[in-house]
Backbone as ProteinMPNN parsed JSONL, in Angstrom:
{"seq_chain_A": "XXXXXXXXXXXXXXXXXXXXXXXXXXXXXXXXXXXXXXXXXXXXXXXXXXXXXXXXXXXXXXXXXXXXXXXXXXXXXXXXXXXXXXXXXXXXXXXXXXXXXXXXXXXXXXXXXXXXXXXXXXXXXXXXXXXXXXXXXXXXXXXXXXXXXXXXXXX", "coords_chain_A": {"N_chain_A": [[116.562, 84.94, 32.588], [119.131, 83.901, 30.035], [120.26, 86.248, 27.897], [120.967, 85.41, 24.516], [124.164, 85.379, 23.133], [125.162, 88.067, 20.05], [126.461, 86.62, 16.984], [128.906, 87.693, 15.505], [131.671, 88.014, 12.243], [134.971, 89.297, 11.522], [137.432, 90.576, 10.015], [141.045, 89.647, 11.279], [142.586, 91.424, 14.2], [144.945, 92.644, 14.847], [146.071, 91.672, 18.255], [144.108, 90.162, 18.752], [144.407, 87.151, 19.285], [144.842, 87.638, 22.187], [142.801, 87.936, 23.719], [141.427, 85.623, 24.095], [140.781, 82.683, 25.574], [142.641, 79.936, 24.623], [141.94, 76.103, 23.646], [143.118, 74.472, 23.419], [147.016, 73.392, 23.32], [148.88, 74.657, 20.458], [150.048, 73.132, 17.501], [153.53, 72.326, 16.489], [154.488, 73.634, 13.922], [153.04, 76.072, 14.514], [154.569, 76.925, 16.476], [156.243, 79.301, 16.505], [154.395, 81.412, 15.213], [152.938, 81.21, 17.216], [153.537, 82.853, 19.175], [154.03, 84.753, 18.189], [152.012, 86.15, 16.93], [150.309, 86.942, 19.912], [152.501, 88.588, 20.347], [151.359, 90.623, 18.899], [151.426, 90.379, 16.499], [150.578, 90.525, 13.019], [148.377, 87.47, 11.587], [150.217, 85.507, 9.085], [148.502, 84.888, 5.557], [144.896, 84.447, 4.941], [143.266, 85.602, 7.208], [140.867, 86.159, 10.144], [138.051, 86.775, 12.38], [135.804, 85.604, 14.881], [133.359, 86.793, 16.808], [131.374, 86.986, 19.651], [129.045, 88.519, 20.214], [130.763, 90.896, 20.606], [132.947, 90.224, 21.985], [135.747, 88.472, 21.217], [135.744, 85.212, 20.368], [137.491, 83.383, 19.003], [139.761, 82.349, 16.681], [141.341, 82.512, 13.599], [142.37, 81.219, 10.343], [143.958, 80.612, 7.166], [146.537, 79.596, 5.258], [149.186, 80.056, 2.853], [151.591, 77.557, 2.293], [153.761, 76.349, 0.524], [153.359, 76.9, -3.224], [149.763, 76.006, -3.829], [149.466, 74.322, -1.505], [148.307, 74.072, 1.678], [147.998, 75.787, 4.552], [145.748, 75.322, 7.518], [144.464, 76.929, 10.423], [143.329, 77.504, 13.311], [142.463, 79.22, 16.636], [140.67, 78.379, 19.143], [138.235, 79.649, 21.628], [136.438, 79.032, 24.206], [133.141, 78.336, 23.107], [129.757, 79.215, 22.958], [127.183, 76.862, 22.949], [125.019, 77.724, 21.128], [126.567, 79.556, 18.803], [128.069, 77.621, 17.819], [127.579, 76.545, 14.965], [128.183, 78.936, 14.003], [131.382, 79.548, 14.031], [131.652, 76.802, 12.291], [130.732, 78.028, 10.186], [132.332, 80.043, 9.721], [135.089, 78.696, 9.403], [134.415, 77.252, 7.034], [134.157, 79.758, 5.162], [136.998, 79.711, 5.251], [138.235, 77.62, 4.46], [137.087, 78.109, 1.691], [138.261, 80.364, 0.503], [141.14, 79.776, 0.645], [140.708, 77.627, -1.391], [139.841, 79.475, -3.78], [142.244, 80.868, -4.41], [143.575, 79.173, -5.25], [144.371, 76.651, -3.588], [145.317, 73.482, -3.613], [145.686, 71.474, -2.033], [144.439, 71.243, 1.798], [145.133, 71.497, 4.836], [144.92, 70.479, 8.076], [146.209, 69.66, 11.945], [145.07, 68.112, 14.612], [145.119, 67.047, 17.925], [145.477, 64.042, 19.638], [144.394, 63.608, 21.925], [141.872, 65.38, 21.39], [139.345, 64.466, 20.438], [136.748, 65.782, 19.976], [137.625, 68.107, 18.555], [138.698, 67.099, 16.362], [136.447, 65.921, 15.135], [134.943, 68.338, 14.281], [136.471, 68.987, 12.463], [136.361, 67.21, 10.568], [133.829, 67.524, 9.867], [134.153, 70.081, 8.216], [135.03, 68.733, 6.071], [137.523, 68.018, 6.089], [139.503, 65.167, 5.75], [140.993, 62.62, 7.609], [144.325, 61.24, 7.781], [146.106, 59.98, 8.722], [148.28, 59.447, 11.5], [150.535, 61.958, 13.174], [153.347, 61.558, 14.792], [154.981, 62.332, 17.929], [154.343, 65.186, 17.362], [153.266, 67.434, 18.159], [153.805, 70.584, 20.263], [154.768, 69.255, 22.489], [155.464, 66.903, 22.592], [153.18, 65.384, 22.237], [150.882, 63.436, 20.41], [149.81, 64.028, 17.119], [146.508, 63.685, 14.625], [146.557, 63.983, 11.192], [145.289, 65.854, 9.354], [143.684, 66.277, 6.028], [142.156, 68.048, 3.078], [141.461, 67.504, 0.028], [141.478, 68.958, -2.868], [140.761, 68.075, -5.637], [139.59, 65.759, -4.525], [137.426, 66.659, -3.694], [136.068, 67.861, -5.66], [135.293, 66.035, -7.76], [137.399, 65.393, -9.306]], "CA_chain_A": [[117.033, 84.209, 31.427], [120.345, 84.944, 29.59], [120.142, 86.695, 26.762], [121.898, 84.799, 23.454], [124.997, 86.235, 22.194], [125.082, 88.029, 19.094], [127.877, 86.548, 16.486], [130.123, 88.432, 13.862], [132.537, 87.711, 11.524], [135.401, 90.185, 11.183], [138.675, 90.499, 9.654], [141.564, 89.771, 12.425], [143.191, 92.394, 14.389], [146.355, 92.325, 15.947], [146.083, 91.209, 19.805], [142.816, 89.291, 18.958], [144.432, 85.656, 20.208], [145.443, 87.542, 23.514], [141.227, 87.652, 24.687], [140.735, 84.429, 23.628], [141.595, 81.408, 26.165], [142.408, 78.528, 23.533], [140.862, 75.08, 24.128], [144.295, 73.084, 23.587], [148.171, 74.071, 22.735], [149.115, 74.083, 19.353], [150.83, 72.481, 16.939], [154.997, 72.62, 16.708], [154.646, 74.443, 13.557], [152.548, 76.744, 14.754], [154.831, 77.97, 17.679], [156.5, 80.806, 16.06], [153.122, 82.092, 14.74], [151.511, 81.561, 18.17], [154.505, 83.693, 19.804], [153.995, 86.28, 17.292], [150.771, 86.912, 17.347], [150.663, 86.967, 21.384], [153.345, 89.699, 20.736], [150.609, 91.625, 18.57], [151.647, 90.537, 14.887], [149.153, 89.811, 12.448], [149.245, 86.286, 11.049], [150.425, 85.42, 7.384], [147.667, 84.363, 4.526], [143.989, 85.124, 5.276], [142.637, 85.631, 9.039], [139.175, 86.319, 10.558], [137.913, 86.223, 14.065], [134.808, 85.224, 15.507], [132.816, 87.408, 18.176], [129.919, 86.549, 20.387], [128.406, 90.459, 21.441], [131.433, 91.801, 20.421], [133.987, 89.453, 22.455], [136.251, 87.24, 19.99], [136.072, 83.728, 20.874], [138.093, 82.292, 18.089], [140.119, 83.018, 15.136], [141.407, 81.077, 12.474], [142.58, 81.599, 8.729], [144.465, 79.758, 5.93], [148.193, 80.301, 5.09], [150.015, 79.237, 1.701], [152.817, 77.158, 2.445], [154.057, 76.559, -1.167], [151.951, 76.653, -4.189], [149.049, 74.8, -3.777], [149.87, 73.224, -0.406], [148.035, 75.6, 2.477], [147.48, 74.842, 6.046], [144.36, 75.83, 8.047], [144.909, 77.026, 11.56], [142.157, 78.223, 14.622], [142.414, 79.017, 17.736], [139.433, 78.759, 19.561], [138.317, 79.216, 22.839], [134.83, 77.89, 24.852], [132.19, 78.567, 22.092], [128.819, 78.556, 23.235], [126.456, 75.882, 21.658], [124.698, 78.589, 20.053], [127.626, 79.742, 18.448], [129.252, 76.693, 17.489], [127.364, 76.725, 13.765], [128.737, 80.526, 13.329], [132.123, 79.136, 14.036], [131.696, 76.155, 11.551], [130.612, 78.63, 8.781], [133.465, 80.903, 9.368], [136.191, 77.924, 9.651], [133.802, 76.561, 5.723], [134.459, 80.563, 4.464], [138.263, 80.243, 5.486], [138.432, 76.725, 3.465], [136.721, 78.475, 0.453], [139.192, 81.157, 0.385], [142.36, 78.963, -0.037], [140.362, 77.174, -2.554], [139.257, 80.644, -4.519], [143.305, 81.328, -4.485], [144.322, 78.12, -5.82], [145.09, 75.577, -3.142], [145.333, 71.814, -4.002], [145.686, 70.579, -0.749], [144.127, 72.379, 2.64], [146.038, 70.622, 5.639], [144.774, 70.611, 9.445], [146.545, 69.214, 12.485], [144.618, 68.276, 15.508], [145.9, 66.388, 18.74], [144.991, 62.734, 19.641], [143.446, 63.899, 22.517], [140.589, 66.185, 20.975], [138.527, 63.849, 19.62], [135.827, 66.714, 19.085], [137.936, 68.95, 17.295], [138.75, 65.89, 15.03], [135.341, 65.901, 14.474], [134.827, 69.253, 13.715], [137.56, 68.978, 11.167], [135.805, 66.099, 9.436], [132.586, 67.97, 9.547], [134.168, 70.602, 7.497], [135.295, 68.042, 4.822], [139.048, 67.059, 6.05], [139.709, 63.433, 5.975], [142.275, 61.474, 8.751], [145.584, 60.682, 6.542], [147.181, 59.607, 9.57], [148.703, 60.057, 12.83], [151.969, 62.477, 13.489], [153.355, 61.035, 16.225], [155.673, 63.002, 18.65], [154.192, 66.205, 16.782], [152.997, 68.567, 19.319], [155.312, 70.966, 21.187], [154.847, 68.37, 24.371], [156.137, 65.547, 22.208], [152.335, 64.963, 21.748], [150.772, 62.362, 18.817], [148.477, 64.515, 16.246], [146.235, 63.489, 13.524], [147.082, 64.726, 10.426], [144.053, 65.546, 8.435], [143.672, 67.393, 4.837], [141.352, 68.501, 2.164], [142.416, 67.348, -1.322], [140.651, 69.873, -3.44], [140.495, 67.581, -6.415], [139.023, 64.065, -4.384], [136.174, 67.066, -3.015], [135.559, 68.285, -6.687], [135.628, 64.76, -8.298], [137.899, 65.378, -10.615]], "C_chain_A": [[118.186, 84.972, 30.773], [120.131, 85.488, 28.528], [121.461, 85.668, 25.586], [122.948, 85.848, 23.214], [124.716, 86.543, 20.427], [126.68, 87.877, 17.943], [127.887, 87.066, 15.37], [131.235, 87.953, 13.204], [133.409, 89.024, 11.071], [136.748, 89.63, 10.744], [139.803, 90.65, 11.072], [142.189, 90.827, 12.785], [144.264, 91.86, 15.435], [146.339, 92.572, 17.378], [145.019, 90.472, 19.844], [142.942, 87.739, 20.114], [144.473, 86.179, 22.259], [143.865, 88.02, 24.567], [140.382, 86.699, 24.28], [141.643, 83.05, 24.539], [141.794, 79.734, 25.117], [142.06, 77.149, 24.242], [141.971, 73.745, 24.536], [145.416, 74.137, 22.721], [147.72, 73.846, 20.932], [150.0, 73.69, 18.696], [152.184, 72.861, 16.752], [154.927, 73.968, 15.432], [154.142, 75.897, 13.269], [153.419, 78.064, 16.033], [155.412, 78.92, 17.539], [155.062, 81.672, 15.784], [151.974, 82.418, 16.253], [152.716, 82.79, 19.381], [154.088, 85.085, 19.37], [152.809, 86.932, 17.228], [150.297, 87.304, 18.855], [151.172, 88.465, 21.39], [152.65, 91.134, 20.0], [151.007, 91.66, 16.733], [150.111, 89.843, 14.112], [149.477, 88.64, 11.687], [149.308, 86.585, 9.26], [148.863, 84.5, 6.717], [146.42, 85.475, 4.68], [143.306, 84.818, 6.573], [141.183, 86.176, 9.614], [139.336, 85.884, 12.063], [136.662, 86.28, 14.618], [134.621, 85.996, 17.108], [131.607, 87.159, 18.431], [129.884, 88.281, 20.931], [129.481, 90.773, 22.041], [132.525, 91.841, 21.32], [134.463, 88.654, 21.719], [136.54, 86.15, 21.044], [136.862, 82.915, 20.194], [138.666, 83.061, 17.04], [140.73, 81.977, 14.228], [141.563, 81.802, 11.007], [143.058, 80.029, 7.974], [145.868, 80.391, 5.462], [148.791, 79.318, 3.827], [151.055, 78.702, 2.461], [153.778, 76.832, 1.167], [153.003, 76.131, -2.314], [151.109, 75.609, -4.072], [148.882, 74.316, -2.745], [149.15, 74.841, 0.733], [147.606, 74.776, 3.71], [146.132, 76.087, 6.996], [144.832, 76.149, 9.474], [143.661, 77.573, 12.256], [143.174, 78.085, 16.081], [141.2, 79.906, 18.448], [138.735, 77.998, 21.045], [136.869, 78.517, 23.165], [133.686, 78.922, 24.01], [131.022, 78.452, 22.564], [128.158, 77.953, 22.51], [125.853, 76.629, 20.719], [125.5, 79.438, 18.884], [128.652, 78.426, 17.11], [128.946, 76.688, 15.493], [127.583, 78.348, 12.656], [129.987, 80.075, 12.529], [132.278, 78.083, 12.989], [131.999, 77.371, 10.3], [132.087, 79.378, 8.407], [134.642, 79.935, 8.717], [135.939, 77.276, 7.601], [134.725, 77.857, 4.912], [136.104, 80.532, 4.191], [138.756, 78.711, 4.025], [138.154, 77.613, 1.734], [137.806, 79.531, 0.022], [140.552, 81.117, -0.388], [141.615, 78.769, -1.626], [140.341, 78.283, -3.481], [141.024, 80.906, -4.767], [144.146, 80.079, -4.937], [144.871, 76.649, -4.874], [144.326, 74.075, -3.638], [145.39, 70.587, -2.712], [145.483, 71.719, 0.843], [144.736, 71.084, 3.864], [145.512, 70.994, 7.277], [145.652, 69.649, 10.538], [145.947, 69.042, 14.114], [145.019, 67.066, 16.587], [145.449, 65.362, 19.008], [143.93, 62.923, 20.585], [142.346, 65.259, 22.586], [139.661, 65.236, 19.874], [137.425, 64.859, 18.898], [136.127, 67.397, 18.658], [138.227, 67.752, 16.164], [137.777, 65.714, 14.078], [134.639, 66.99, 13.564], [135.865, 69.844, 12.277], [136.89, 68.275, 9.832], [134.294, 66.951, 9.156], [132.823, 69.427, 8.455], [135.443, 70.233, 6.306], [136.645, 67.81, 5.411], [138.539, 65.878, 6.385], [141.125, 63.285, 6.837], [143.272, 61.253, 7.437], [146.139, 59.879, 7.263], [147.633, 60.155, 10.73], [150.198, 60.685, 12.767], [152.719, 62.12, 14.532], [154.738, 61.888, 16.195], [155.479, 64.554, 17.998], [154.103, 67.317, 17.47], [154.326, 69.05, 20.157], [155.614, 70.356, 22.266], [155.371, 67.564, 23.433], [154.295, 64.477, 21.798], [151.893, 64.209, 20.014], [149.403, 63.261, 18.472], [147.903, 63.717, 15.36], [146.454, 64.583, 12.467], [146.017, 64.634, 9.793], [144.27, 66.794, 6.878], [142.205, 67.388, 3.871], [141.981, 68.368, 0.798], [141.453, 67.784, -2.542], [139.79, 68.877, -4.774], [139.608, 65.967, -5.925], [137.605, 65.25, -4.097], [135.255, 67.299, -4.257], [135.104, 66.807, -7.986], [135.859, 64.472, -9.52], [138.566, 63.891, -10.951]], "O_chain_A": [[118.341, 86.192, 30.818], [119.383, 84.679, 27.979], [122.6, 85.366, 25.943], [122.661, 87.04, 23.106], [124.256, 85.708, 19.647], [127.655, 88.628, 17.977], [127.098, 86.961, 14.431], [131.89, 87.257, 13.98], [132.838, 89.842, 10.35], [137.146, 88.497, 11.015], [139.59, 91.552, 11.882], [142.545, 91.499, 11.816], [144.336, 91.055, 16.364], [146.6, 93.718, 17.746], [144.77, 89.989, 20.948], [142.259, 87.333, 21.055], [144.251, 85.463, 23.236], [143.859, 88.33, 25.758], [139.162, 86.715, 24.117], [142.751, 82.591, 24.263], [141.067, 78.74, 25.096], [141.91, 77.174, 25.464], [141.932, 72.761, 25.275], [145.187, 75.074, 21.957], [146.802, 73.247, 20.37], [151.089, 73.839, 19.252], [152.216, 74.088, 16.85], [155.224, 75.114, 15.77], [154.476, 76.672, 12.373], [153.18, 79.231, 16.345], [155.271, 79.724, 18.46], [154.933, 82.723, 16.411], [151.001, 83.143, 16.46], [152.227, 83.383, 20.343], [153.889, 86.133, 19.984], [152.638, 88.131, 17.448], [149.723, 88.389, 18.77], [150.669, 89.374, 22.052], [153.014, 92.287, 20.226], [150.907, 92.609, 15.956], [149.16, 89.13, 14.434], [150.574, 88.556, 11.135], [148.768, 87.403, 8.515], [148.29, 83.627, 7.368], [146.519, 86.701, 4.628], [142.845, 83.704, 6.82], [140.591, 86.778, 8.718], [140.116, 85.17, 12.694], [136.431, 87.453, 14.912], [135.31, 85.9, 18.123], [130.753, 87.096, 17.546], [130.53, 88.924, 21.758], [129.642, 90.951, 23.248], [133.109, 92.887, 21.602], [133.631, 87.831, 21.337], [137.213, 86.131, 22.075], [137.038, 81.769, 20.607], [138.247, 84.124, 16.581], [140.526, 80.764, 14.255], [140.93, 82.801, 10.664], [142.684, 78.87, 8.151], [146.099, 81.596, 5.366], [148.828, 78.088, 3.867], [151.476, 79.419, 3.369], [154.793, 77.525, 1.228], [152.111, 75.283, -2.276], [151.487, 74.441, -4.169], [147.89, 73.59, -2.8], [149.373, 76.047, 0.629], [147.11, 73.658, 3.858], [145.905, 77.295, 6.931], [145.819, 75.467, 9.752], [142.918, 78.189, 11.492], [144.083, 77.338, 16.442], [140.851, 81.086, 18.466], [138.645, 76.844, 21.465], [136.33, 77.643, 22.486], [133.483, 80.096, 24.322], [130.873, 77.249, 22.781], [128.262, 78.223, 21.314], [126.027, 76.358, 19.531], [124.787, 79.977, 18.037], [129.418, 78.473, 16.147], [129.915, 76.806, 14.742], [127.36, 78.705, 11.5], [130.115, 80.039, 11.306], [133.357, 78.344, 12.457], [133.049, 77.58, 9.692], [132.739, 79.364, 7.363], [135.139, 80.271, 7.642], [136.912, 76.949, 6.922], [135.693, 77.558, 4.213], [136.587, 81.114, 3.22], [139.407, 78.88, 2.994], [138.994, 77.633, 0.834], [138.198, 79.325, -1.127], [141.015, 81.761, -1.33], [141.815, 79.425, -2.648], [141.136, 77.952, -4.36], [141.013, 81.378, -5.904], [145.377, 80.123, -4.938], [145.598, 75.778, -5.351], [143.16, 73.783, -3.907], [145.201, 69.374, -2.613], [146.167, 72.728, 1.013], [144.694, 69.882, 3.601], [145.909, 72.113, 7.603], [145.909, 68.591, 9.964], [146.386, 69.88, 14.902], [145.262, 65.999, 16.022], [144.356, 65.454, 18.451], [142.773, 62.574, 20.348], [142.093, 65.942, 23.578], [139.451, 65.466, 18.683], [137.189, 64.865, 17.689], [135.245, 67.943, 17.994], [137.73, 67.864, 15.043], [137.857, 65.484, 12.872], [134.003, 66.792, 12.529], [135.841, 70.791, 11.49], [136.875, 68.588, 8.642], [133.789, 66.838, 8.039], [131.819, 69.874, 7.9], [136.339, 70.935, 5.837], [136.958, 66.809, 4.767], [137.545, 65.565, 7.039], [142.162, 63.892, 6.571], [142.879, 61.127, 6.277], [146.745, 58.954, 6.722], [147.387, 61.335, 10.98], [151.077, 59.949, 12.318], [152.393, 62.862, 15.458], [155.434, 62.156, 15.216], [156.495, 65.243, 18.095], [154.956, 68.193, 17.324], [155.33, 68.453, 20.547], [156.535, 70.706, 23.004], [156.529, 67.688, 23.833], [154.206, 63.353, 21.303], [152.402, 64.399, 18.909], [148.353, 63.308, 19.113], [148.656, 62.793, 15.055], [146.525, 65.786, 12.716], [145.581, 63.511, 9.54], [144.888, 67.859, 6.858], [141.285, 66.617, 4.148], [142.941, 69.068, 0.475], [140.738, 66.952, -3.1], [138.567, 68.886, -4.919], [139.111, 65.205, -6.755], [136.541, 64.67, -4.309], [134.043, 67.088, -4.208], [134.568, 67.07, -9.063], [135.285, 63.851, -10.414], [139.063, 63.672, -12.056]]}, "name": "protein", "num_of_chains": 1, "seq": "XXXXXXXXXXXXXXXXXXXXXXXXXXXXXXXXXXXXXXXXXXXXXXXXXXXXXXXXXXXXXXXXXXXXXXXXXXXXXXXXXXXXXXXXXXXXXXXXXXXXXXXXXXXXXXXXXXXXXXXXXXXXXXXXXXXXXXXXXXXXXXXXXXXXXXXXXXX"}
């Protein structure tokens, strides 16, 4: 029998994305950031990275883009099922974060064809706004999903 992995939550370190196979490209305005980290930079805002027994499977933060306005980012590779409710929590802590620092709007972008990250988006409160079409660095059509701090708080 296999033994379960055991998962952690750490602060990211620079080369983390480069032992992590991601699940799908990412988004256009992501491709400087996914260059740069590759090359061993650490990303901008706040970052974290998910390890199963002390292998990172995933990472993921939150990045201001101008006051208020912040976009969410992961990249995350094959999660095992046991795992996958670590990964939620972390992806919940990274939302709370922005929020704790003031954002008004938390912003995700996930590709037409990932229906189950779509889902996993919606399961940690983004709503669908709409589709991006020709968004992706292939010329791919994203959904555009966000978090509008004030429809979650019901102000």
């Amino acid at each position: 029998m296999t033994e379960r992995p055991v998962y952690s939550l750490r602060r990211y370190v620079a080369g983390d994305v480069n032992l992590i196979t991601p699940r799908a490209a990412v988004a256009h305005e992501f491709a400087a950031l996914d260059d740069a980290l590759k090359a061993g930079a650490t990303p901008p805002g706040h970052a974290w990275t998910v390890q199963a027994s002390g292998m990172p499977i995933g990472c993921g933060g939150v990045m201001e883009c101008w006051t208020g306005r912040w976009l969410a980012w992961t990249w995350i590779g094959e999660v095992p099922f046991s795992g996958r409710e670590f990964m939620r929590r972390a992806c919940m802590g990274g939302i709370q974060t922005a929020i704790k620092h003031g954002a008004r709007r938390i912003e995700s972008h996930v590709p037409l064809s990932m229906p189950l990250a779509r889902r996993f988006n919606e399961r940690l409160g983004f709503k669908v706004e709409g589709v991006a079409r020709a968004y992706g660095p292939d010329g791919s059509d994203y959904w555009t999903l966000a978090i509008v701090v004030e429809d979650r708080h019901g102000r």
